[in-house]
Amino acid sequence: MLLVTTLLLASMLGTTIYKHRWPKGDQGREERKQYHWEHYPRLRGFFNGVRTLVPFSDYVPEQTFAKSAETGGPEDWMKQKYPAIGKENKDPPMDPIPFNPYPDFTTQEYLKKYEKVETCYLDEDETVELPDIYAYPGIPQNQTAPFFGSLEELGMNDKVCFERFGRFGPYGYSYPREEGGLGMSGKSESAGSEKIWSWEKKIDYREVDWSSAQKRCYEKNKVRFAKNETVAKTADGEEAKLVKKKLPRHAYILRTWTGYKYSDYQILTIRAMINELSLKSGGEYDVHFLLHVKDDSIPIWSSEEIYRKTIEDNLPKEFWGMATLWSEQQMRMYYPEPFPNNVYNHAKAPIHSVYRSAHFALQWFSQVHPEYDFYWNWEMDLRFSGHYYEFNNRIGEWAKKQPRKGLWERSSRYYIPELHGSWHNFTEMVEEELYTSDEKPVWGPPKFENTGMLPPLDETTPPTTYLDDRYQWGVGEEADLLTFNPIFDPAKTNWVFRDDVTGYDLELPEPPRRCAIITVSRLSKRLLDIMHRETYLMKHHMFPEMWPPTVAFHHGLKAVYVPHAVYFDHNWPLEIIDGTFNRPPKPTDSVFGWGEHNQLGNSFYYNAGFSSEWWRRWLGSRENDQGGPEEEEAGTGRLCIRSTLFHPVKFEKGSE
């Protein structure tokens, strides 16, 4: 009886506590303790619509406007300079224009350097021309500015913005399925959106075969991707051989899996990738699906029919010819056990599991498809508001210009233009910090104790000492690795997977390592070849986000963090955000570890919470009881934002 009474009392007490803390399920749950950054003012300029558009020369970022209002700054800063929103005419104050980031392929200057670009089409009869996308030549007044990165520094157009009709309308967003579109804009605020059809023709996408279109485009233009000699006449009338420049080719790889569901929004995004990267560039890119077959019992390698059916069951029809299948069982055969001497397997997963070895399939793909110079490792929950070719091309060109001196150190930090000033100032600041610290600069392959390493490449040996170099080594050299978060030293953090290191001598200290969170990256064929050899020959292995940067580090390759625009939903003081992200006082404070809660309110990280909210608001959906068709209609209209990379976006919805 005593035992039963005790249990009853304990049960009643527990129930009372539960009801007291969460009387209505999650709705009544006690407020958690807020993070320090949540006490900063919320920024709302992200959601200013197309009716507030102003020329870039009149644009004042929200942070500047807020600061001037607090401090009594110049009157012209404080005024919201955009036309009054009328009740009758709710059209944007300017018209959209075609957005074309490609070089003029027809100029004499271009044709002196490169082979002629043959125009590509969507159909075999070459009657369906490739669509353009449209941007507004302005910015919504007081739209929030990014804290990290700079479009201007990367050579991208920061004076225009994209809204959903101009960005996705030409890919079928805004016209009905009976006309070959997707009919997704029924309830959307759309004032002025019809103007794009004065230039653009609606395309019937029901019969488009993107794989065939890509292959035809490459065949027409393949002379551009090999060294070709053309004959010209010299001043004396004699024939002279002119060698035109070879353009690199890119494999743009979408990492997907069986069972993945493709929404109409995702289909729009993929159509944009193929059109903008591959077809309109004259075949510089090929878009691929690297499709993970999660069920090892499916005999995809034994039957062409099963291989084809697996693709057809797991991809929309218009993309069927673009898929390559792989499985974990295949990787176990390709990179067989054993992989000895693991330091610590925090994931408690087999080494061939995709969670620990996502790079295995990418390495294998690069061996099966050696025809490419670069391989883009792209995740399915990435989204981009701007033009793909502008982004991919400009960041590659920018990285090519970067000198190697101080490069690893610059790439370990976030660039904050408003605080750091120009990129030149940032470069000098990082150099000064390095000079006054105890750190040795990275200069060529690092030397460390080991009992088995592949020899470094001759071409990665520095031509001079670090001090003698005048920021010349590496200029004009293509980057072997591009990342979209800083490349940091995990040993200086408490990042959870920092010790998932395999195949090195456990009697010696762990090898020096580098890491970039999120596996999204561009990798050179040279880097992937070395990763492949390190895996099958040396049995070396690390967690996927650590492996490519570490191999590049060990072998003296050129690795670059791209300072793309990253936004925050709270108005951080600049010194605080710099101290938090670039100078954490101790390892446990690192934003790549226990301090990663600092990333929740931004537009790009593996667990960023703000990214999906902002993206879906841009698509017209109502989020957290704000936005949506009625609010856009009654207010400043649909969102228009500059070129921004979003991650993660786990699901999408629009104005429905």
XYZ file of C-alpha atoms in Angstrom:
656
model
C 0.000 0.000 0.000
C 2.832 2.367 0.875
C 4.500 1.664 -2.483
C 1.251 2.191 -4.430
C 0.543 5.443 -2.563
C 4.061 6.705 -3.279
C 3.734 5.921 -6.971
C 0.345 7.671 -7.168
C 1.692 10.789 -5.446
C 4.719 10.841 -7.726
C 2.464 10.472 -10.767
C 0.168 13.299 -9.616
C 3.151 15.547 -8.872
C 4.684 14.832 -12.276
C 1.374 15.550 -14.029
C 0.983 18.809 -12.107
C 4.460 19.948 -13.067
C 3.836 19.001 -16.730
C 0.533 20.881 -16.808
C 2.037 23.876 -15.064
C 4.888 24.144 -17.553
C 3.021 23.192 -20.742
C -0.720 23.621 -20.101
C -1.585 23.663 -23.826
C 1.042 21.410 -25.323
C 3.791 23.370 -27.077
C 1.716 26.546 -27.078
C 2.066 27.091 -23.369
C 5.648 25.984 -22.995
C 7.802 28.206 -20.802
C 9.841 30.795 -22.678
C 13.368 29.537 -23.183
C 16.245 31.798 -22.278
C 17.002 34.064 -25.224
C 20.384 34.081 -26.900
C 22.336 37.321 -26.619
C 21.809 38.204 -30.291
C 18.021 37.970 -29.934
C 18.112 41.121 -27.796
C 19.272 43.203 -30.753
C 16.523 44.961 -32.768
C 14.794 42.908 -35.437
C 15.484 43.961 -39.019
C 12.409 44.172 -41.255
C 13.714 45.762 -44.457
C 13.998 42.303 -46.029
C 10.261 42.461 -46.622
C 10.002 45.812 -48.433
C 8.277 45.153 -51.735
C 8.505 46.225 -55.376
C 6.412 49.353 -54.793
C 9.284 50.828 -52.770
C 11.886 50.427 -55.529
C 14.380 53.262 -55.959
C 17.468 53.654 -58.163
C 20.594 52.335 -56.450
C 21.905 55.919 -56.167
C 18.982 56.711 -53.803
C 19.100 53.456 -51.860
C 19.781 53.633 -48.108
C 20.228 50.286 -46.285
C 17.976 49.634 -43.310
C 20.928 49.598 -40.912
C 22.064 53.063 -42.088
C 18.516 54.391 -41.877
C 18.120 53.016 -38.338
C 21.467 54.457 -37.260
C 20.744 57.897 -38.707
C 17.325 57.950 -37.052
C 18.915 57.142 -33.672
C 21.770 59.627 -33.959
C 19.984 62.388 -35.818
C 21.917 61.875 -39.037
C 21.496 63.771 -42.293
C 17.879 64.441 -43.177
C 18.169 62.926 -46.654
C 19.261 59.614 -45.114
C 16.269 59.514 -42.851
C 13.675 60.090 -45.555
C 12.228 57.000 -47.168
C 12.681 58.102 -50.762
C 10.185 56.068 -52.683
C 6.960 57.118 -54.425
C 3.793 57.151 -52.366
C 1.858 53.929 -52.836
C -1.412 54.786 -54.517
C -4.730 52.991 -54.052
C -5.422 52.752 -57.765
C -2.070 52.116 -59.448
C -0.024 49.567 -57.520
C 2.489 48.880 -60.268
C 6.175 49.125 -59.320
C 7.658 52.573 -60.089
C 9.981 51.065 -62.721
C 9.815 48.278 -65.305
C 11.765 44.992 -65.239
C 14.557 44.492 -67.760
C 16.217 41.352 -69.207
C 19.195 40.308 -67.088
C 22.173 39.180 -69.154
C 25.462 38.444 -67.333
C 27.160 36.687 -70.260
C 30.048 38.182 -72.205
C 29.100 39.374 -75.652
C 30.028 36.221 -77.548
C 29.865 38.036 -80.912
C 32.449 40.785 -80.367
C 35.771 40.824 -82.178
C 37.557 41.005 -78.829
C 35.867 37.804 -77.607
C 36.416 35.934 -80.877
C 40.134 36.778 -80.834
C 40.500 34.841 -77.598
C 37.854 32.132 -77.860
C 36.047 30.048 -80.448
C 32.657 31.141 -81.730
C 29.657 30.301 -79.531
C 26.936 28.435 -81.399
C 23.425 29.280 -80.181
C 21.610 26.477 -78.356
C 17.877 25.712 -78.348
C 15.420 23.742 -76.260
C 14.192 21.568 -79.107
C 15.833 19.429 -81.760
C 14.370 21.492 -84.612
C 15.959 24.657 -83.137
C 12.718 26.621 -83.075
C 12.323 27.121 -79.284
C 14.684 29.845 -78.120
C 16.161 29.866 -74.621
C 14.323 32.092 -72.123
C 15.781 35.150 -70.392
C 15.120 36.163 -66.814
C 14.220 39.666 -65.637
C 15.364 42.000 -62.868
C 14.245 45.401 -61.653
C 16.920 48.106 -62.080
C 16.672 49.245 -58.477
C 16.485 48.193 -54.826
C 13.535 48.424 -52.390
C 14.276 51.455 -50.252
C 15.743 50.593 -46.846
C 16.121 46.945 -47.744
C 18.443 45.251 -45.257
C 22.105 45.048 -46.278
C 24.209 41.889 -45.769
C 26.570 41.793 -42.803
C 29.008 39.356 -44.436
C 30.329 39.408 -47.982
C 29.922 41.717 -50.946
C 28.332 41.335 -54.371
C 30.371 44.283 -55.603
C 33.664 42.709 -54.495
C 32.771 39.503 -56.345
C 32.057 41.446 -59.532
C 28.304 40.844 -59.393
C 25.577 43.382 -60.107
C 24.438 44.727 -56.726
C 22.196 47.425 -58.216
C 19.286 45.229 -59.294
C 16.817 42.949 -57.562
C 14.805 39.881 -58.553
C 11.164 39.064 -57.790
C 9.427 35.781 -58.429
C 7.715 36.610 -61.748
C 10.848 37.883 -63.507
C 13.016 35.164 -61.979
C 10.771 32.125 -62.493
C 8.007 33.297 -64.839
C 9.958 32.308 -67.988
C 10.382 28.787 -66.541
C 6.628 28.237 -66.242
C 5.787 29.754 -62.865
C 3.178 32.230 -64.023
C 1.212 30.595 -66.831
C -1.162 27.598 -66.801
C -0.359 23.932 -67.323
C -2.510 23.872 -70.460
C 0.079 26.215 -72.005
C 3.021 24.151 -70.786
C 3.628 26.103 -67.574
C 3.111 25.192 -63.919
C 0.305 27.634 -63.094
C 1.605 28.555 -59.635
C 0.812 32.265 -59.417
C -2.979 32.280 -59.096
C -3.277 34.059 -55.734
C -0.057 36.043 -55.979
C 0.257 39.817 -55.868
C 1.291 40.459 -59.455
C 0.988 44.167 -60.341
C 3.255 44.957 -63.297
C 4.444 41.366 -63.709
C 2.829 40.957 -67.129
C 5.373 43.360 -68.642
C 7.959 40.604 -69.075
C 5.744 39.025 -71.747
C 6.278 41.999 -74.014
C 9.802 40.538 -74.535
C 9.471 36.901 -73.556
C 7.660 34.009 -75.244
C 5.902 31.394 -73.145
C 7.501 27.964 -73.517
C 5.622 24.677 -73.466
C 7.794 22.653 -71.067
C 5.707 19.467 -71.330
C 7.892 18.031 -74.065
C 11.283 19.453 -73.087
C 14.059 16.896 -72.656
C 16.796 18.765 -70.785
C 19.359 15.989 -71.176
C 19.066 16.026 -74.972
C 19.206 19.835 -75.012
C 22.438 19.781 -72.976
C 24.053 17.147 -75.196
C 23.129 18.973 -78.416
C 24.473 22.225 -77.002
C 27.806 20.660 -76.095
C 28.172 18.943 -79.468
C 27.649 22.271 -81.249
C 30.244 23.981 -79.041
C 32.794 21.311 -78.140
C 35.509 23.056 -80.148
C 35.507 25.724 -77.398
C 36.734 23.218 -74.828
C 39.852 21.907 -76.559
C 42.955 23.641 -77.895
C 42.268 24.391 -81.528
C 44.465 26.030 -84.109
C 43.005 28.540 -86.529
C 44.852 29.981 -89.475
C 45.200 33.709 -90.033
C 47.302 35.906 -92.322
C 50.236 37.892 -91.008
C 51.095 41.367 -92.272
C 53.425 39.765 -94.920
C 50.593 37.593 -96.169
C 52.073 34.424 -94.675
C 49.939 32.008 -92.733
C 50.288 32.095 -88.948
C 48.821 29.692 -86.450
C 46.770 31.256 -83.687
C 45.868 29.142 -80.688
C 42.635 30.144 -79.073
C 42.098 29.766 -75.350
C 40.523 26.618 -73.990
C 37.577 27.171 -71.676
C 37.198 24.932 -68.622
C 34.197 22.630 -68.381
C 32.129 22.242 -65.237
C 30.026 19.365 -63.915
C 27.249 20.844 -61.764
C 26.223 17.933 -59.556
C 22.914 17.825 -57.695
C 23.215 15.366 -54.792
C 19.862 13.615 -54.515
C 18.480 10.254 -53.361
C 15.719 7.724 -53.943
C 12.420 8.842 -52.441
C 13.204 12.549 -52.762
C 10.075 14.544 -53.664
C 10.435 17.277 -56.282
C 8.072 20.182 -55.736
C 7.115 22.496 -58.582
C 9.346 25.137 -56.984
C 12.312 22.777 -57.121
C 11.570 22.031 -60.775
C 11.668 25.780 -61.512
C 15.043 26.002 -59.792
C 16.514 23.073 -61.749
C 15.221 24.420 -65.069
C 16.933 27.723 -64.231
C 20.224 25.949 -63.485
C 20.259 24.022 -66.784
C 19.222 26.968 -68.925
C 21.496 29.563 -67.311
C 24.592 27.449 -66.649
C 24.614 25.026 -69.552
C 22.529 26.101 -72.537
C 22.955 29.875 -72.570
C 26.703 29.576 -71.887
C 27.256 27.408 -74.954
C 27.948 24.237 -72.973
C 30.365 25.472 -70.297
C 28.436 23.453 -67.683
C 26.657 20.106 -67.604
C 24.033 19.623 -64.876
C 23.976 16.088 -63.404
C 21.920 14.268 -60.780
C 24.090 12.025 -58.605
C 21.303 9.836 -57.265
C 21.923 7.796 -54.113
C 20.072 4.451 -54.241
C 19.442 3.927 -50.539
C 18.296 0.296 -50.857
C 21.437 -1.808 -51.397
C 19.333 -4.805 -52.429
C 18.199 -3.202 -55.723
C 20.398 -4.797 -58.440
C 21.012 -1.589 -60.388
C 24.376 -2.895 -61.648
C 22.918 -6.160 -62.965
C 20.153 -4.849 -65.188
C 19.897 -1.871 -67.524
C 16.133 -2.100 -67.170
C 16.256 -1.832 -63.363
C 18.792 0.989 -63.617
C 16.472 2.911 -65.941
C 13.352 2.157 -63.872
C 15.071 3.371 -60.686
C 15.745 6.695 -62.387
C 12.229 6.955 -63.776
C 10.713 6.220 -60.359
C 12.818 8.883 -58.650
C 13.181 11.843 -61.032
C 10.705 14.044 -62.927
C 10.509 12.913 -66.556
C 12.091 16.049 -68.003
C 15.374 15.211 -66.170
C 15.552 11.433 -66.743
C 18.606 11.436 -68.987
C 20.753 13.389 -66.509
C 21.077 10.892 -63.640
C 23.956 8.721 -62.442
C 23.126 6.126 -59.777
C 25.333 5.091 -56.881
C 24.959 3.130 -53.645
C 26.830 2.616 -50.396
C 27.359 -1.038 -51.362
C 29.081 0.149 -54.545
C 31.359 2.415 -52.487
C 32.276 -0.495 -50.208
C 33.525 -2.329 -53.298
C 35.200 0.715 -54.843
C 36.971 1.735 -51.621
C 37.225 -1.588 -49.752
C 37.934 -2.016 -46.059
C 39.934 -1.854 -43.922
C 40.153 1.818 -42.944
C 42.189 1.489 -39.738
C 43.224 3.815 -36.929
C 40.128 5.958 -36.439
C 40.645 8.592 -33.736
C 36.961 9.013 -32.812
C 33.795 8.133 -34.708
C 31.350 10.528 -33.083
C 28.577 9.669 -35.564
C 28.787 5.970 -34.576
C 28.182 5.160 -38.252
C 30.051 2.887 -40.695
C 32.748 4.602 -42.701
C 30.904 3.944 -45.985
C 27.651 5.512 -44.794
C 26.719 8.624 -46.768
C 26.721 10.625 -43.524
C 30.436 10.004 -42.989
C 31.574 9.616 -46.593
C 29.433 11.704 -48.928
C 32.668 12.522 -50.782
C 33.191 8.896 -51.866
C 30.491 9.145 -54.553
C 31.852 12.495 -55.750
C 35.377 11.101 -56.030
C 34.055 8.104 -57.962
C 32.016 10.371 -60.272
C 35.139 12.385 -61.108
C 36.938 9.191 -62.126
C 34.042 8.017 -64.286
C 33.683 11.495 -65.833
C 37.262 12.798 -66.207
C 36.245 15.215 -68.978
C 35.498 18.065 -66.579
C 37.907 20.579 -65.051
C 35.645 21.429 -62.085
C 32.920 19.649 -60.131
C 30.280 21.575 -58.165
C 28.963 19.690 -55.140
C 25.432 21.113 -54.838
C 22.816 20.175 -52.234
C 19.081 19.902 -52.849
C 18.172 22.364 -50.078
C 20.119 25.262 -51.606
C 18.279 28.109 -53.320
C 19.530 31.167 -55.189
C 17.549 34.302 -56.019
C 19.846 35.640 -58.751
C 21.240 34.378 -62.053
C 23.242 31.144 -61.746
C 25.800 31.906 -64.430
C 26.602 35.320 -62.985
C 27.188 33.782 -59.552
C 29.184 30.718 -60.620
C 31.257 32.547 -63.191
C 32.056 35.619 -61.109
C 33.108 33.764 -57.973
C 35.420 31.545 -60.005
C 36.998 34.580 -61.701
C 37.314 36.387 -58.368
C 39.027 33.404 -56.739
C 41.395 33.121 -59.701
C 42.654 36.652 -58.988
C 43.407 35.941 -55.324
C 47.088 35.737 -54.345
C 48.153 32.820 -52.197
C 49.870 35.007 -49.600
C 47.581 35.159 -46.559
C 44.901 33.243 -48.449
C 44.295 30.503 -45.861
C 44.177 33.140 -43.144
C 41.743 35.403 -45.066
C 39.627 32.362 -45.884
C 39.290 31.521 -42.190
C 37.433 34.786 -41.467
C 34.140 36.399 -42.395
C 34.519 39.585 -44.420
C 32.403 42.420 -42.944
C 32.628 45.297 -45.464
C 31.052 47.944 -43.246
C 33.656 47.242 -40.561
C 36.671 46.067 -42.585
C 36.346 48.462 -45.495
C 37.650 47.408 -48.903
C 39.006 43.927 -49.641
C 42.461 45.500 -49.833
C 42.030 46.859 -46.296
C 40.781 43.465 -45.142
C 43.839 41.775 -46.694
C 46.193 44.179 -44.894
C 44.313 43.762 -41.605
C 44.614 39.969 -41.738
C 48.319 40.274 -42.576
C 48.840 42.601 -39.604
C 46.961 40.222 -37.276
C 49.111 37.349 -38.474
C 52.316 39.353 -37.996
C 51.474 40.200 -34.382
C 50.344 36.676 -33.477
C 52.235 33.483 -32.718
C 50.787 31.783 -35.788
C 52.959 30.739 -38.694
C 51.482 31.609 -42.083
C 50.437 28.806 -44.414
C 52.950 28.802 -47.249
C 52.931 25.679 -49.373
C 52.291 22.160 -48.014
C 52.630 22.044 -44.196
C 55.295 19.869 -42.604
C 54.081 17.522 -39.876
C 55.049 14.187 -38.341
C 53.641 11.229 -40.270
C 54.444 7.685 -41.302
C 52.855 7.658 -44.746
C 51.811 10.513 -47.010
C 51.535 11.012 -50.741
C 54.366 13.265 -51.939
C 53.377 16.915 -52.557
C 53.137 18.221 -56.108
C 56.117 20.110 -57.542
C 53.884 22.959 -58.707
C 52.664 23.699 -55.174
C 56.135 24.487 -53.850
C 56.323 28.264 -53.175
C 58.581 30.067 -55.676
C 59.872 32.484 -52.987
C 59.832 32.881 -49.229
C 56.673 34.247 -47.628
C 58.308 37.608 -46.859
C 59.762 38.005 -50.352
C 56.425 37.437 -52.078
C 54.625 40.630 -53.097
C 51.138 39.106 -53.354
C 52.034 37.613 -56.716
C 52.107 33.839 -56.275
C 48.706 32.371 -57.114
C 47.358 35.345 -59.061
C 45.790 33.966 -62.229
C 45.720 30.421 -60.803
C 42.357 28.657 -60.707
C 41.201 27.691 -57.218
C 41.174 23.969 -56.465
C 38.514 24.454 -53.812
C 35.792 27.064 -53.399
C 33.773 27.013 -50.168
C 30.847 29.118 -48.992
C 31.691 29.207 -45.294
C 35.117 30.017 -43.821
C 37.828 27.346 -43.872
C 38.761 27.004 -40.194
C 41.078 24.889 -38.062
C 38.764 22.408 -36.266
C 41.428 21.665 -33.645
C 40.831 25.187 -32.295
C 37.098 24.548 -31.828
C 34.855 22.002 -30.186
C 33.205 21.154 -33.508
C 31.705 17.745 -32.876
C 33.350 15.830 -35.769
C 36.834 17.329 -35.497
C 38.392 13.984 -34.503
C 36.743 11.778 -37.125
C 40.161 11.141 -38.640
C 41.132 7.716 -40.009
C 44.215 6.034 -41.433
C 46.967 8.099 -39.806
C 49.475 6.856 -37.207
C 47.781 6.911 -33.799
C 51.198 7.023 -32.093
C 51.720 10.495 -33.570
C 49.749 13.698 -33.056
C 46.659 14.070 -35.215
C 47.517 15.607 -38.580
C 46.736 19.316 -39.017
C 43.277 19.778 -40.516
C 40.969 22.333 -42.076
C 37.194 22.319 -42.377
C 34.343 24.247 -44.045
C 30.811 23.647 -42.757
C 28.326 22.450 -45.417
C 29.820 20.269 -48.134
C 28.655 22.680 -50.862
C 31.752 23.539 -52.882
C 33.543 23.640 -56.211
C 36.381 21.125 -56.496
C 39.014 20.868 -59.228
C 39.808 17.619 -61.011
C 43.296 17.866 -59.505
C 41.898 17.987 -55.958
C 39.437 15.132 -56.539
C 42.176 12.966 -58.056
C 44.333 13.452 -54.950
C 41.357 12.787 -52.639
C 40.715 9.569 -54.591
C 44.342 8.428 -54.313
C 44.508 9.330 -50.619
C 41.421 7.166 -50.065
C 42.210 3.995 -52.017
C 46.017 4.095 -51.752
C 46.694 5.510 -48.294
C 43.381 4.588 -46.587
C 43.137 8.150 -45.293
C 39.700 9.460 -44.438
C 37.984 12.316 -42.569
C 34.445 13.574 -42.034
C 33.057 14.997 -45.342
C 33.217 18.676 -44.372
C 36.837 18.249 -43.274
C 38.180 16.028 -46.063
C 38.434 18.295 -49.182
C 39.856 21.317 -47.275
C 42.356 19.108 -45.446
C 43.574 17.369 -48.614
C 43.941 20.782 -50.278
C 45.844 22.000 -47.191
C 48.187 18.983 -47.009
C 49.046 19.178 -50.704
C 49.485 22.931 -50.984
C 46.506 23.483 -53.295
C 44.657 26.768 -53.691
C 41.549 26.894 -51.464
C 39.318 29.961 -51.244
C 36.338 30.915 -49.110
C 33.977 32.991 -51.266
C 32.665 36.053 -49.362
C 29.118 35.889 -50.753
C 26.365 38.008 -49.206
C 25.022 36.672 -45.877
C 22.189 38.448 -44.068
C 21.086 38.470 -40.413
C 17.586 39.092 -39.080
C 18.843 41.080 -36.050
C 20.864 44.278 -36.106
C 24.132 43.115 -34.578
C 26.658 45.781 -33.534
C 29.574 45.372 -35.938
C 32.256 44.903 -33.283
C 30.138 42.248 -31.571
C 29.480 40.253 -34.731
C 33.175 40.466 -35.661
C 34.257 39.334 -32.191
C 31.720 36.520 -32.115
C 32.373 35.098 -35.579
C 36.029 35.971 -36.216
C 37.611 36.186 -32.745
C 35.863 33.886 -30.275
C 37.585 34.245 -26.883
C 37.863 30.466 -26.362
C 37.295 27.292 -28.436
C 33.928 26.556 -26.842
C 32.659 29.925 -28.126
C 33.408 29.140 -31.771
C 30.452 29.573 -34.122
C 31.525 26.225 -35.591
C 30.675 24.266 -32.470
C 28.740 25.081 -29.299
C 28.491 28.696 -30.419
C 26.667 27.816 -33.641
C 23.409 29.185 -32.210
C 24.804 32.518 -33.446
C 24.164 31.246 -36.988
C 20.438 30.593 -36.476
C 19.333 34.081 -37.507
C 21.233 34.244 -40.790
C 20.621 33.288 -44.420
C 23.369 30.682 -44.910
C 24.483 27.932 -42.547
C 23.614 24.263 -42.126
C 20.959 25.064 -39.491
C 20.144 28.713 -40.301
C 16.530 29.369 -39.344
C 16.028 32.666 -41.152
C 16.990 31.412 -44.631
C 13.843 29.375 -45.294
C 11.532 32.012 -43.805
C 12.916 34.740 -46.074
C 12.931 32.510 -49.166
C 9.308 31.449 -48.668
C 8.263 35.057 -48.061
C 9.942 35.888 -51.394
C 7.808 33.183 -53.009
C 4.717 34.860 -51.538
C 3.878 32.631 -48.570
C 2.708 33.710 -45.152
C 5.297 32.973 -42.467
C 4.897 33.427 -38.695
C 1.597 35.258 -39.263
C 3.250 37.779 -41.569
C 3.363 38.286 -45.325
C 1.270 36.406 -47.851
C -0.980 37.589 -50.712
C -3.314 39.871 -48.737
C -0.510 41.639 -46.912
C 1.495 42.087 -50.116
C -1.588 43.411 -51.919
C -2.392 45.909 -49.186
C 1.208 46.920 -48.557
C 4.382 47.371 -50.581
C 3.894 44.444 -52.946
C 5.878 41.270 -53.530
C 9.470 40.988 -52.370
C 12.405 41.875 -54.615
C 15.858 40.844 -53.407
C 19.419 40.925 -54.674
C 21.422 37.830 -55.614
C 21.443 35.729 -52.443
C 22.381 32.111 -51.711
C 19.994 30.465 -49.208
C 20.586 27.374 -47.074
C 18.773 25.378 -45.862
C 15.335 25.448 -47.504
C 13.638 22.184 -46.530
C 10.247 22.907 -48.075
C 8.586 25.594 -50.160
C 5.180 27.154 -50.577
C 3.994 30.296 -52.273
C 0.817 32.341 -52.395
C -1.512 29.341 -52.427
